[in-house]
Each structure stands twice: as structure tokens, then as C-alpha cells.
mmCIF file of C-alpha atoms in Angstrom:
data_model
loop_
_atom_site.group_PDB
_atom_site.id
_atom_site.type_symbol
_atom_site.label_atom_id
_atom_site.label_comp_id
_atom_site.label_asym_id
_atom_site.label_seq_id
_atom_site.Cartn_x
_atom_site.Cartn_y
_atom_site.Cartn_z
ATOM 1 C CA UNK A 1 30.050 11.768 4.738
ATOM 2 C CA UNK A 2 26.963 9.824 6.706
ATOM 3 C CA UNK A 3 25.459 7.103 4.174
ATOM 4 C CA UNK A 4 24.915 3.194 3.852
ATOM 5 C CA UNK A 5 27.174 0.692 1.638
ATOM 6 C CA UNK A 6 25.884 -2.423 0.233
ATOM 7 C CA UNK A 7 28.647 -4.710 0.668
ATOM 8 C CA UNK A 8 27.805 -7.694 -0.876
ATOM 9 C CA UNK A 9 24.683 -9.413 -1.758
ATOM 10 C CA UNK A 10 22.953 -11.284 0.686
ATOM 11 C CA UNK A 11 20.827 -10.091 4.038
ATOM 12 C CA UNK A 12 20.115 -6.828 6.044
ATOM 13 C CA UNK A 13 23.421 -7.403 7.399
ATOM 14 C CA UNK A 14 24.909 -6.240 3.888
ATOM 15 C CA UNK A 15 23.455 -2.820 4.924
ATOM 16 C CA UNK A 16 26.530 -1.037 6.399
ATOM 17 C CA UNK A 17 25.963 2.325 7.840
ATOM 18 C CA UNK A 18 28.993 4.553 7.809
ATOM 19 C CA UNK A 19 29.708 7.910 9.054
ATOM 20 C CA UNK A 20 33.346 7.960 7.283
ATOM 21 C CA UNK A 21 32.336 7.856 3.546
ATOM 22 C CA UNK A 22 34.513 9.718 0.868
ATOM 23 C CA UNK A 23 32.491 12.539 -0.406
ATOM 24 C CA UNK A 24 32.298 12.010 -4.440
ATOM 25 C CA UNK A 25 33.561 14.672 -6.834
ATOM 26 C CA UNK A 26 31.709 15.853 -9.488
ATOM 27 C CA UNK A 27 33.647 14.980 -12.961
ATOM 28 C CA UNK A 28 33.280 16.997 -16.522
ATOM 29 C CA UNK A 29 29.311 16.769 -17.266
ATOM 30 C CA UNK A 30 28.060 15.773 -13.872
ATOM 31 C CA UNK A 31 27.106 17.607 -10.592
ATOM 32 C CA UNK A 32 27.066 16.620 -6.779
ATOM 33 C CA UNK A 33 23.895 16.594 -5.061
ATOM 34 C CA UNK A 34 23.325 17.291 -1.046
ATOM 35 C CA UNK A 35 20.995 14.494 -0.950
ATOM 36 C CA UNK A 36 17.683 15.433 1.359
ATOM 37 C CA UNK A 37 15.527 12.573 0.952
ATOM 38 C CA UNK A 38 15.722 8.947 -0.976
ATOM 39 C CA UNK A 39 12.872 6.337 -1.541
ATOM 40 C CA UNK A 40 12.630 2.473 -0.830
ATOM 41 C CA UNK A 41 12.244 0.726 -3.757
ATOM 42 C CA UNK A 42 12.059 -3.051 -4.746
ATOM 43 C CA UNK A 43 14.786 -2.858 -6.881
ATOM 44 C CA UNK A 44 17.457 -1.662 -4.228
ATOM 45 C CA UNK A 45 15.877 -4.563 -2.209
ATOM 46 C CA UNK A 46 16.147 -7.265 -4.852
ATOM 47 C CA UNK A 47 19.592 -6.161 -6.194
ATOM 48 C CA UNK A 48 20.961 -6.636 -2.438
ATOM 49 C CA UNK A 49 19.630 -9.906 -2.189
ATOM 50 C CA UNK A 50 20.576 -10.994 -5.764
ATOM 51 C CA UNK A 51 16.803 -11.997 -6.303
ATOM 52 C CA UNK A 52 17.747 -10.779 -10.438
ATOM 53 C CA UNK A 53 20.105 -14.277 -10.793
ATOM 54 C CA UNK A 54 18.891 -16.750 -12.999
ATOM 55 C CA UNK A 55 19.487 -18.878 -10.159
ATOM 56 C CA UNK A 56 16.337 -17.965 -7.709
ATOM 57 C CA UNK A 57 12.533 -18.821 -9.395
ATOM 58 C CA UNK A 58 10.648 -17.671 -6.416
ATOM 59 C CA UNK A 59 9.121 -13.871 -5.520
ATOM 60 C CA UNK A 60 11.319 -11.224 -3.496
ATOM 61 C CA UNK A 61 10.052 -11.708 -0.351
ATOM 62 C CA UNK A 62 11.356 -15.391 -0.257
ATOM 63 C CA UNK A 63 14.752 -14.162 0.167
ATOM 64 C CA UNK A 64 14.608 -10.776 1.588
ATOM 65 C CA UNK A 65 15.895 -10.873 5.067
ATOM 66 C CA UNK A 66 18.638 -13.149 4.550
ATOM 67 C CA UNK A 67 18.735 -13.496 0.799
ATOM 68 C CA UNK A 68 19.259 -15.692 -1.583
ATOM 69 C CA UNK A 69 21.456 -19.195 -1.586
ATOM 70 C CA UNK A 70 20.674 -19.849 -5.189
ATOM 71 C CA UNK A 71 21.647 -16.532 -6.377
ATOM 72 C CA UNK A 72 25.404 -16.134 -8.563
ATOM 73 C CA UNK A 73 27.234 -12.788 -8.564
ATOM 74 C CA UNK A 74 28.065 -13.080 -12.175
ATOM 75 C CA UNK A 75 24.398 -12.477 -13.025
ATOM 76 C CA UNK A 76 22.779 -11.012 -9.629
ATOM 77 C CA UNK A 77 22.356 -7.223 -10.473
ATOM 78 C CA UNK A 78 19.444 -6.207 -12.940
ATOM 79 C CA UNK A 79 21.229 -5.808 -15.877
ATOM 80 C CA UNK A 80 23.275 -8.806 -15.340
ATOM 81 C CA UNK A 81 26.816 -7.386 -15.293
ATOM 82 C CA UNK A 82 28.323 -8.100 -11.560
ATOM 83 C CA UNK A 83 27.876 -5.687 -9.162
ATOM 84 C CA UNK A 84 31.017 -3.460 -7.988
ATOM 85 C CA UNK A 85 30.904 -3.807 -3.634
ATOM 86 C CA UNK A 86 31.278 -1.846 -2.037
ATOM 87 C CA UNK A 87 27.941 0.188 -3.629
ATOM 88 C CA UNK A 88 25.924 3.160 -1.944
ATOM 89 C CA UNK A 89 22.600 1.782 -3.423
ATOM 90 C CA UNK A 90 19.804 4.240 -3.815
ATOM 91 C CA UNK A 91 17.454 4.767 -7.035
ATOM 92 C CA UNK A 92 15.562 7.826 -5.791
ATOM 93 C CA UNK A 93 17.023 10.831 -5.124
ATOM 94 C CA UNK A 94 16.075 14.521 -4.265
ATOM 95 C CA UNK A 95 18.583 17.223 -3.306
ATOM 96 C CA UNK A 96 20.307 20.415 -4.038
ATOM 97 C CA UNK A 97 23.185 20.887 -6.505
ATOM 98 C CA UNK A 98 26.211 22.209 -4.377
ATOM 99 C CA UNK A 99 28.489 21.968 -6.798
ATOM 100 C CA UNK A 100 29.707 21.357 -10.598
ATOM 101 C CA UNK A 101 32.152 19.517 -13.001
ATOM 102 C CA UNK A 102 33.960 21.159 -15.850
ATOM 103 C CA UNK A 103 31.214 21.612 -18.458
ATOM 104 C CA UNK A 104 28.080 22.260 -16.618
ATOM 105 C CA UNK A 105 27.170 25.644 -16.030
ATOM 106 C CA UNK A 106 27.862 27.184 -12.961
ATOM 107 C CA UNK A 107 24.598 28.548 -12.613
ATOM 108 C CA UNK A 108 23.028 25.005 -11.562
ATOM 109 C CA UNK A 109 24.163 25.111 -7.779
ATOM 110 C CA UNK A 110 20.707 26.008 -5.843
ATOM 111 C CA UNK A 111 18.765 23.918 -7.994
ATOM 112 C CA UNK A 112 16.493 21.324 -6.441
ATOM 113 C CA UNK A 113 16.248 18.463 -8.082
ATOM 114 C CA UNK A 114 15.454 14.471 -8.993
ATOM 115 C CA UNK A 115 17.820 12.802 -10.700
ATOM 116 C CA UNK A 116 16.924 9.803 -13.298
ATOM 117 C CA UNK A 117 17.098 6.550 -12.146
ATOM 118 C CA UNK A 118 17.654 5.257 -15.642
ATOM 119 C CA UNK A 119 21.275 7.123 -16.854
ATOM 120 C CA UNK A 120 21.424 6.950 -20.167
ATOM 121 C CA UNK A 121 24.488 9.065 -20.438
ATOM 122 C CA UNK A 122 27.458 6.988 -19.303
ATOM 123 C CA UNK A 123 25.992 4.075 -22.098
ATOM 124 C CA UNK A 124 26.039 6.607 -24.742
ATOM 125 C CA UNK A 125 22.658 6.778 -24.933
ATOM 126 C CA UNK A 126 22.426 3.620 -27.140
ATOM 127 C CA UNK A 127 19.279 2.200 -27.421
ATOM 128 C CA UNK A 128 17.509 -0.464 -24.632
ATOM 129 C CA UNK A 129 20.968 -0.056 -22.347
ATOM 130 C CA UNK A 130 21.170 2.193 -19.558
ATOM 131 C CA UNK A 131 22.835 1.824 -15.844
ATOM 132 C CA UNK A 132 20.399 2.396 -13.221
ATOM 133 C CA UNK A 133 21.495 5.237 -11.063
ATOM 134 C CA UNK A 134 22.333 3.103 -6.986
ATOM 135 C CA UNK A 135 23.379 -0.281 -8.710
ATOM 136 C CA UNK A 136 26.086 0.419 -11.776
ATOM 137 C CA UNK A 137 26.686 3.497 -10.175
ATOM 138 C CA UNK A 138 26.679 4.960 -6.490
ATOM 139 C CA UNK A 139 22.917 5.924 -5.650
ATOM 140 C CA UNK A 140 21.140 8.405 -3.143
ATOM 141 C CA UNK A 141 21.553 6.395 0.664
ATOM 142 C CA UNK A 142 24.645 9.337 1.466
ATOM 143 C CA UNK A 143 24.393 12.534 2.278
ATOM 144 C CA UNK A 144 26.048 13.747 -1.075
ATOM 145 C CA UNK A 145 25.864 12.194 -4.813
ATOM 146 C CA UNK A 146 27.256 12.914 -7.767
ATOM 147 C CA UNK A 147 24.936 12.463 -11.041
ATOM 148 C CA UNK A 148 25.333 13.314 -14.931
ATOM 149 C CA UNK A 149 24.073 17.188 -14.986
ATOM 150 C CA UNK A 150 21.750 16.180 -18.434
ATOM 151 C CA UNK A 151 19.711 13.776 -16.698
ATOM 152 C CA UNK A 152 19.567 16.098 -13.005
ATOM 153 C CA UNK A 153 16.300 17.613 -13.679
ATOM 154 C CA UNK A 154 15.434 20.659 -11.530
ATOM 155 C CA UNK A 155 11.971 20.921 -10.574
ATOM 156 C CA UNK A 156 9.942 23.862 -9.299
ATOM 157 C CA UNK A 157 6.733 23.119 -7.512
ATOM 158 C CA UNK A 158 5.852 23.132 -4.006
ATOM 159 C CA UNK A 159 6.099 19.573 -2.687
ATOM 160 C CA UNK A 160 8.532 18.550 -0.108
ATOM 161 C CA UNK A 161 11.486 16.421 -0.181
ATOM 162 C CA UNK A 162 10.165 13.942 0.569
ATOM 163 C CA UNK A 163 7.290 14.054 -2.048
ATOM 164 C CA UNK A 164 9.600 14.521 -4.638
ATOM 165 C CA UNK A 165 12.052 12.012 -3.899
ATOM 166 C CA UNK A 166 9.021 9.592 -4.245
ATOM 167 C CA UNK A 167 8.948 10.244 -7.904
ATOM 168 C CA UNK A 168 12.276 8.658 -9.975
ATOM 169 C CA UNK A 169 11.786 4.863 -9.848
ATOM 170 C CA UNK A 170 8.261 4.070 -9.319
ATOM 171 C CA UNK A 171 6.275 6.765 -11.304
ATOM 172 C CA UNK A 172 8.656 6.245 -13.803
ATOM 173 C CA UNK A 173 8.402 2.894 -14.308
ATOM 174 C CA UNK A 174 4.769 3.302 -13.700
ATOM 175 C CA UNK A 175 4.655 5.773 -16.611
ATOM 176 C CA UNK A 176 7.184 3.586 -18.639
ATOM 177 C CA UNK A 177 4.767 0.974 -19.025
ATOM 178 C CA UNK A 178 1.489 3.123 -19.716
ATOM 179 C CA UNK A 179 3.800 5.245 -22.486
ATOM 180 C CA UNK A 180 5.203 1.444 -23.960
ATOM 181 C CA UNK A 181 1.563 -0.007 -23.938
ATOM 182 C CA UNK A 182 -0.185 2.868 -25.024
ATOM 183 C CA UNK A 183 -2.767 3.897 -22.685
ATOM 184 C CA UNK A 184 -5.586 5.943 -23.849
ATOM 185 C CA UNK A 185 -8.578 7.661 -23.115
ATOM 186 C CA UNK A 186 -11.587 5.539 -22.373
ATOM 187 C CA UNK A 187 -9.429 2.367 -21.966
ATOM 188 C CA UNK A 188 -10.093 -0.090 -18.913
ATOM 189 C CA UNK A 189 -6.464 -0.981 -17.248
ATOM 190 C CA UNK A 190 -6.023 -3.778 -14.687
ATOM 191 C CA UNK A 191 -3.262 -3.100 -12.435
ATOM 192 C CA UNK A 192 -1.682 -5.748 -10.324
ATOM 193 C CA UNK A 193 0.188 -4.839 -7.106
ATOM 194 C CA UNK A 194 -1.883 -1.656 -6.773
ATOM 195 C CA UNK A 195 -0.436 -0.766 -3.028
ATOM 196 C CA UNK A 196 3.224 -0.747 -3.825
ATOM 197 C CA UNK A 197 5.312 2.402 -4.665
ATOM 198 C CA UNK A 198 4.994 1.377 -9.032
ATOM 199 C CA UNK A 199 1.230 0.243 -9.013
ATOM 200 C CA UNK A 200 0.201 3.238 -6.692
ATOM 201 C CA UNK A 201 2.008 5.390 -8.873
ATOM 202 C CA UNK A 202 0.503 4.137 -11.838
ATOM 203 C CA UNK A 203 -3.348 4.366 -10.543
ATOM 204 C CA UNK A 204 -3.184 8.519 -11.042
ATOM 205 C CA UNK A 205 -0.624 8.237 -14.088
ATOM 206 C CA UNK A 206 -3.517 6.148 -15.889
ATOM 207 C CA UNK A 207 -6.702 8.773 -14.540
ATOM 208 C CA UNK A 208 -4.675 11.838 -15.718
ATOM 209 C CA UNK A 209 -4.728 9.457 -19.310
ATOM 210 C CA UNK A 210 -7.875 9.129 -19.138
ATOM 211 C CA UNK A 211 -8.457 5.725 -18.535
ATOM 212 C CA UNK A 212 -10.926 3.606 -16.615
ATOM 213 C CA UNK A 213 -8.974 1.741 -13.161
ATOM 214 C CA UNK A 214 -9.181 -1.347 -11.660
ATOM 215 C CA UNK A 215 -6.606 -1.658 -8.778
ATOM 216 C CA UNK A 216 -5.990 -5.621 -7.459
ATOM 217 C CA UNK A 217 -4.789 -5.077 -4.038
ATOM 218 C CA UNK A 218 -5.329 -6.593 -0.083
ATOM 219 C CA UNK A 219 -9.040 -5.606 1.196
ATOM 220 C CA UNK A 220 -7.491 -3.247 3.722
ATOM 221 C CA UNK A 221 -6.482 -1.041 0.989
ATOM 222 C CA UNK A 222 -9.428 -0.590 -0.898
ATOM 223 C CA UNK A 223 -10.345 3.029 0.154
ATOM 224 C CA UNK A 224 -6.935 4.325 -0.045
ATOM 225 C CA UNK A 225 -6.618 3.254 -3.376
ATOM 226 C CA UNK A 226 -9.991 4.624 -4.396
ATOM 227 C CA UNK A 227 -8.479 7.880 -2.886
ATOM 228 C CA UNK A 228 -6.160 7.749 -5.296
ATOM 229 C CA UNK A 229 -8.183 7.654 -8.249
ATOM 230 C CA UNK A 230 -9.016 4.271 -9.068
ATOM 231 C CA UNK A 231 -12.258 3.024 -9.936
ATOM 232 C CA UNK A 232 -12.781 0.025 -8.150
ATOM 233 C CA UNK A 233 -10.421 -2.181 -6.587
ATOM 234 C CA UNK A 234 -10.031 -5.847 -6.284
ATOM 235 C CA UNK A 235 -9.252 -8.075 -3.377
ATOM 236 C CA UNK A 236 -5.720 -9.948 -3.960
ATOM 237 C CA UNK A 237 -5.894 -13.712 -4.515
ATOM 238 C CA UNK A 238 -9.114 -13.409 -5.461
ATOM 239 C CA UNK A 239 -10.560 -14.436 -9.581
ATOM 240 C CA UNK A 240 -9.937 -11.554 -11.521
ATOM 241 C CA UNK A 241 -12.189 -13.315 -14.140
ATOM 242 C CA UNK A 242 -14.855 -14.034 -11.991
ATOM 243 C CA UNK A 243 -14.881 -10.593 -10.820
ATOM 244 C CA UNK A 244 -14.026 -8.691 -14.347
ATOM 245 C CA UNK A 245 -15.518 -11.226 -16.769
ATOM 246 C CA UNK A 246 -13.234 -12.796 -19.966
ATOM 247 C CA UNK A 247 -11.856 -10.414 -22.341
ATOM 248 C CA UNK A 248 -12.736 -7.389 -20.703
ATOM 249 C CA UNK A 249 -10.070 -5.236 -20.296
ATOM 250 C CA UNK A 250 -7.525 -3.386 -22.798
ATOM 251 C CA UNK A 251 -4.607 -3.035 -21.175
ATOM 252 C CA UNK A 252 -3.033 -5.265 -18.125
ATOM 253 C CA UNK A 253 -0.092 -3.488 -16.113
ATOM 254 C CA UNK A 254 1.575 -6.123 -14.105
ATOM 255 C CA UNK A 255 4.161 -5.874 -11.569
ATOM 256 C CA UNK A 256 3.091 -9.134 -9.706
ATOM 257 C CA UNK A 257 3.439 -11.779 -12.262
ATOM 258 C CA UNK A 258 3.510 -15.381 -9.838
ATOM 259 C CA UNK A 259 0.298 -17.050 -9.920
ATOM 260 C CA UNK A 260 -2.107 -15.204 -11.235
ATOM 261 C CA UNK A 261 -0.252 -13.899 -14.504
ATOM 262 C CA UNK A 262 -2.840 -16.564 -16.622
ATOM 263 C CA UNK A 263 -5.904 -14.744 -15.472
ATOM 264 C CA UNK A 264 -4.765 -11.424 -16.427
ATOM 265 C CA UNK A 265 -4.217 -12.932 -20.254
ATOM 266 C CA UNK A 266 -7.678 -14.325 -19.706
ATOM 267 C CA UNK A 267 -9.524 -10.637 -19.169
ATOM 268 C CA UNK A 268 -7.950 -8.919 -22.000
ATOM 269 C CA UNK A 269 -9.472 -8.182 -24.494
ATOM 270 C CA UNK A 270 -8.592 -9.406 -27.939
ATOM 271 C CA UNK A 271 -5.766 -7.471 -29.414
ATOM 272 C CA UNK A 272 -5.170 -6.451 -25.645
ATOM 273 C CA UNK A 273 -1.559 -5.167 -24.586
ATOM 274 C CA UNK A 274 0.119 -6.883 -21.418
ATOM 275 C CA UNK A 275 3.093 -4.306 -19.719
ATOM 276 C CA UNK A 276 5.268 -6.060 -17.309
ATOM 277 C CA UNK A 277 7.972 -4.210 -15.120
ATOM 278 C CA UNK A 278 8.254 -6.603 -11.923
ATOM 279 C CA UNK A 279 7.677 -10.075 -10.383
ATOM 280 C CA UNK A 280 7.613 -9.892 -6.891
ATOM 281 C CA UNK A 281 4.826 -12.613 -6.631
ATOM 282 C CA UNK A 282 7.200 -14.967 -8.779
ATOM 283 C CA UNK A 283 9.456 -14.651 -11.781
ATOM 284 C CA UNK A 284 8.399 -18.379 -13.075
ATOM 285 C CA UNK A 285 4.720 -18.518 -14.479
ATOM 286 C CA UNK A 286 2.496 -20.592 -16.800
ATOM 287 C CA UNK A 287 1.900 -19.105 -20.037
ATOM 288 C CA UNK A 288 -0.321 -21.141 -23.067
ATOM 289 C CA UNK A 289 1.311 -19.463 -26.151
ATOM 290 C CA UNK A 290 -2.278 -20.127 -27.740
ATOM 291 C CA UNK A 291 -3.726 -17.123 -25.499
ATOM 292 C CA UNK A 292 -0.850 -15.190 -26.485
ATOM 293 C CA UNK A 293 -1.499 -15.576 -30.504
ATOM 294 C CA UNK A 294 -5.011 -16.673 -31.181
ATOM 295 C CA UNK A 295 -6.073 -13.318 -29.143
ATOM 296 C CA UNK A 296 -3.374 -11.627 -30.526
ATOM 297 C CA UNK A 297 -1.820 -9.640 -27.420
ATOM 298 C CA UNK A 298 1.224 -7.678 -27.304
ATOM 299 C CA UNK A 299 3.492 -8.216 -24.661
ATOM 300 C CA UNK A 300 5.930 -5.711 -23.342
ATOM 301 C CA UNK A 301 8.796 -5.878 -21.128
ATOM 302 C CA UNK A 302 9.212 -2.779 -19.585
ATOM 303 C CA UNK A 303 12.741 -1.787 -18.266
ATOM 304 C CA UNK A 304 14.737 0.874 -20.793
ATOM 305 C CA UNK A 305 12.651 4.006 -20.840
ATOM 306 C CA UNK A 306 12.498 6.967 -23.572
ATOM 307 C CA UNK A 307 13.858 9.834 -22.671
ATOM 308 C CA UNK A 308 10.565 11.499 -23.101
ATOM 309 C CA UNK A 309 9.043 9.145 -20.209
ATOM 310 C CA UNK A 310 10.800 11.483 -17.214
ATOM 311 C CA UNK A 311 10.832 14.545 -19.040
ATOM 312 C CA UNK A 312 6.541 14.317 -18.917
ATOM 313 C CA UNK A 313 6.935 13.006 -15.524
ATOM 314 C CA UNK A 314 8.575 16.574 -14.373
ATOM 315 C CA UNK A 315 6.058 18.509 -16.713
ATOM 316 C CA UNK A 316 3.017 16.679 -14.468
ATOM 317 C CA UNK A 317 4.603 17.681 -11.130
ATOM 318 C CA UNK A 318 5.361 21.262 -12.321
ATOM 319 C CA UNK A 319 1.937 21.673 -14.257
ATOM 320 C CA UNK A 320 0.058 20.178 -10.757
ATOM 321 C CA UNK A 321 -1.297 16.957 -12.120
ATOM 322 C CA UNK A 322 -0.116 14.166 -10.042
ATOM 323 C CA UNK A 323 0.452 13.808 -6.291
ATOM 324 C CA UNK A 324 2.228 11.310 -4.868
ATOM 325 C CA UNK A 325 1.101 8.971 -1.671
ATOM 326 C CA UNK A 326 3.814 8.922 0.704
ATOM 327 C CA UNK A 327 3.244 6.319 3.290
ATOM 328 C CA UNK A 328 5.614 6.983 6.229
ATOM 329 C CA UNK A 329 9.031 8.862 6.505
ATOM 330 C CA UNK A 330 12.649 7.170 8.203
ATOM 331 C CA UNK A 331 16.050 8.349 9.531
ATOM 332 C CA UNK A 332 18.340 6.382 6.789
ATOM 333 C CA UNK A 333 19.797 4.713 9.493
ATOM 334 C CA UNK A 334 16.754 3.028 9.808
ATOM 335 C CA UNK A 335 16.978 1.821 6.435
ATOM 336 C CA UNK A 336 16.729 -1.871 7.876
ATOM 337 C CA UNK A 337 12.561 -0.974 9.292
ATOM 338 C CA UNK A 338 11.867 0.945 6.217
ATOM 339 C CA UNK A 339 13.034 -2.057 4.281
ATOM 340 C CA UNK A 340 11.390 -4.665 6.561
ATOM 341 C CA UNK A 341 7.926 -2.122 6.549
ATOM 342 C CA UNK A 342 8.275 -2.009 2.809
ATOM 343 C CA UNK A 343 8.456 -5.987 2.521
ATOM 344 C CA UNK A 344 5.279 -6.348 5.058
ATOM 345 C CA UNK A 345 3.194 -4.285 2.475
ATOM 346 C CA UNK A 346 1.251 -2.840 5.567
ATOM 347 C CA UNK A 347 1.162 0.815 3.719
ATOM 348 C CA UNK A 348 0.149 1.572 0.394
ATOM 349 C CA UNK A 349 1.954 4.538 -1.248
ATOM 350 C CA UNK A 350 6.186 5.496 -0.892
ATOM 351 C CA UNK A 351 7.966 4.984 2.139
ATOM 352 C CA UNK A 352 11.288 7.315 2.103
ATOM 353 C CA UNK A 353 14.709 7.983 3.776
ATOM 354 C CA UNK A 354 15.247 11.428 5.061
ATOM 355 C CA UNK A 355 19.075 12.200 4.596
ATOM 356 C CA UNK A 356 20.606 13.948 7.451
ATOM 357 C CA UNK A 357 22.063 17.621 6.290
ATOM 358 C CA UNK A 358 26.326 17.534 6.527
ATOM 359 C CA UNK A 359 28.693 19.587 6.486
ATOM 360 C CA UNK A 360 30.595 21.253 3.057
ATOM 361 C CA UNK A 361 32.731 18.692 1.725
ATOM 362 C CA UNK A 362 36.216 20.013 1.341
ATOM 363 C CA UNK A 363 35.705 19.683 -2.608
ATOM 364 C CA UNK A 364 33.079 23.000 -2.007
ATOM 365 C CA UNK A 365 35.513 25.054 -0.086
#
């Protein structure tokens, strides 16, 4: 099969794109996917350029075209167990079931579907571990993957590919953090890196909550943003506090961190909750503890999700209550420009891979 390897960390040039691929084959309690479409996330990019080592204490875009000197193997992959090369990365994936493994009902072959980026099944489903579906295990940049059938979720609605595969990572994540911090009706929510695949995803997942929206992205933005349901929106680099006011928000939902993680402390509220799922503006930053526990925030790292988190994600997209932005569309063997695009931040919303269609693997025949 057509797909792209990851074959070590480092630069674009660890993007290998193949035509001579082994097709996987489904084991007892998973199913193989024909994969039609696959989204560009930050956490493919970072895990190829090792940007989760201890080692590197700068933001993602430091090291993204060539990658990262600083960064060890031993600790380089999110969850900080080396990373098996060669790996087909890929967190997002939409595609029919073509075929099953011994245990999984027949039936399932037709189904489209999106497959959870967190797997919770090959870790037992013990709590706070989970392999993330492209990095422990082979991911959605082929033509065919195979998944565990329990966390393939068909969907029936009528967005495209494309729209769906925009779904897994980001609007999961995004909805991780809003389910972990709480987020109800009538609350004010800050969110930082408002144009990328998570904090676009997150600006409807908070309005369908009910919440009040303040998006911090670049000025160019702005009305796209307020297209997708946010209240008002924030120039980047600019003083949140000058803008918002001290302790004026309830909830922060932060996937910048760098520089202006202090601020965001200094516009919550008392008793105000602080979700974090990313640092692409710079994993180091300056915290005074005495913001942290004479207002009384709650802090919350946002990574393992509850199983409930993608199950309501489905249940918007099949009751019609989220839409997501999809930015631009690529071949995945441009998955170099999508990546580069992606890094520029010159388009708000999901940029995606459309998987060219193959053959039937022997293993259907």
C-alpha cells in the first residue's frame, strides 16, 4: 500500500513516502480501515521532531523543519516510552471498515468511521495511560489501518471525509479540556491559540456549552473566528489584562503556554480553573505559586481523556451541533506543504490529507 513512514526523529526528511507498504491485518478485536482522509496535527509534528524530550525548552516551531539537536530518543515521543521507527504516524483518521479480526462482528465492514486517537484498549483501559493511535501504534498517513473495533466509532451524518477526519485529535482534546475543567453555562472562557486545529475546535465546543468566548488569535483572523462562534477575539501578543481586566474570567483553556501563561493566571477569576493541553509558544514558563494558591485556581493537565469525552463528540456530529472549519485539503504526498502550511499558521481551522483509494489487499480476497 501508498502511505508515509516516519523513520526517525528529526526533519521533513524523516517523512518517507512509500508506495510498497505491507498492508496490516486486522487481529482478534480490531478492524482494518481503507483510510480516505487524515488531519495535520501538532502532535504528529512534534513527535517527529522529538520536541516532547526533556531535552528541548523552546516552542515547536523552533525545531520543526529540521528538528531538534537537544532532543533524546529515550524520552522523545509523548508518553515518553521510545518510539518504534519505522512508524506510519497519523492521529486522525476517517475511512471505511473493509474488513474484520476474529471477534468483531462481521456486520461492521461498510461502516464509516473515526477512530480514537486516544486507544485505551491495548493499556487495558487502566486509568491516565493510553497509546495514542500514529505514535505507539501505526496511524492514518496509508491507505489502509488497522484499529481496535471498540474504539472505531461509526458515524452517520452527512459531512465529508474530510470534515470528519478533522474531528479525532483536536475536538477531542478541545472537548477534553472543557469536560476536565468544567465548563458551564454563562461562564466566560479565554482561549489561547484560537486559529489552530484544538483552539478552533474548542471556540464552538464551548458556545454549544453555553459559555461566553474570548478567542486570542493574529488580527487577520478575527472575523473567521467570530464566524465560528466566538464572542470577541483578541489580537496575539497583545495584554490580555489590559484588554480583559484582572480576575475576569472563569475558565482559561491554553494550548500556547510560552510567554504569556502569567497573564492568563492574572484574568481568572478567583477559584478560576486553568486547562492546559499544549505548548507550542514554549514548554518553560514563569509561574508565582502565590497566584496559584492565594486565588485558589485549579490547574489541569489535559492529556488522558474519559471515555465519555469521544463518545459526546460523535453524539454532537450525529445530533448536528458542531461543524468543523476545514482550512485547505492535500494529496498525502504533500504531507511536507501541509506540514510547512500548518507551521506558518496562515489558516485558521483543519488542514487534512486526502488518502488516495487502493486496491483490495490480498488479506480481503
Amino acid at each position: 500500500m501508498t502511505g508515509v513512514v516516519l523513520v526517525g526523529h528529526g526533519g521533513f526528511e524523516k517523512l518517507e513516502y512509500r508506495t510498497d507498504i505491507p498492508v496490516p491485518r486486522p487481529a482478534a478485536g480490531e478492524v482494518l480501515i481503507r483510510v480516505a482522509a487524515a488531519g495535520i496535527n501538532n502532535t504528529d509534528i512534534n513527535t517527529r521532531i522529538g520536541w516532547y524530550s526533556k531535552g528541548v525548552t523552546t516552542g515547536t516551531e523552533n525545531g520543526a523543519t529540521q528538528g531538534f539537536q537537544s532532543a533524546q530518543d529515550a524520552d522523545a515521543s509523548w508518553s515518553g516510552v521510545p518510539l518504534s521507527f519505522p512508524r506510519i504516524q497519523g492521529a486522525d483518521c476517517c475511512g471505511h471498515i473493509v474488513a474484520v479480526g476474529d471477534g468483531v462482528a462481521p456486520e461492521r465492514v461498510g461502516e464509516r468511521v473515526i477512530v480514537r486517537n486516544m486507544l485505551r484498549c491495548y493499556v487495558n483501559y487502566k486509568p491516565f495511560e493510553c497509546w495514542t493511535f500514529g505514535s505507539e501504534c501505526d496511524g492514518a498517513f496509508a491507505q489502509y489501518a488497522k484499529a481496535p473495533s471498540r474504539e472505531t466509532y461509526k458515524v452517520e451524518c452527512d459531512w465529508s471525509d474530510v470534515e470528519l477526519a478533522s474531528i479525532p485529535c483536536a475536538y477531542s482534546t478541545a472537548e477534553g479540556m472543557l469536560h476536565r475543567a468544567g465548563v458551564r453555562e454563562g461562564e466566560h472562557v479565554v482561549i489561547t491559540g484560537a486559529s489552530g486545529g484544538v483552539g478552533s475546535a474548542a471556540i464552538p465546543l464551548a458556545k454549544r456549552r453555553g459559555a461566553f468566548v474570548t478567542a486570542i488569535a493574529g488580527r487577520d483572523k478575527a472575523q473567521q473566528l467570530l464566524n465560528l462562534g466566538a464572542d470577541q477575539v483578541l489580537p496575539r501578543g497583545e495584554s490580555i489584562v489590559a484588554k480583559l481586566g484582572k480576575e475576569s474570567i472563569d475558565v482559561a483553556i491554553d494550548v500556547a503556554a510560552g510567554p504569556g501563561f502569567p497573564e492568563l493566571l492574572d484574568v481568572l477569576k478567583k477559584g478560576g480553573r486553568y486547562a492546559v493541553a499544549g505548548a507550542i509558544a514554549g514548554p518553560i514558563v514563569e509561574l508565582d505559586v502565590r497566584t496559584l494558591y492565594l486565588k485558589d485556581l485549579s490547574f489541569f493537565g489535559c492529556t488522558f481523556q474519559d471515555d465519555i469525552v469521544f463518545e459526546n463528540l460523535v453524539s454532537y456530529i450525529e445530533r448536528g451541533e458542531i461543524r468543523p472549519l476545514v482550512a485547505k485539503t492535500y494529496p498525502l504526498n504533500q504531507i511536507v506543504e501541509a506540514q510547512q502550511d500548518f507551521l506558518s499558521k496562515s489558516r485558521p481551522g483543519k488542514l487534512v490529507l486526502v488518502i488516495p483509494n487502493g486496491e483490495s489487499p490480498a488479506c480481503l480476497n
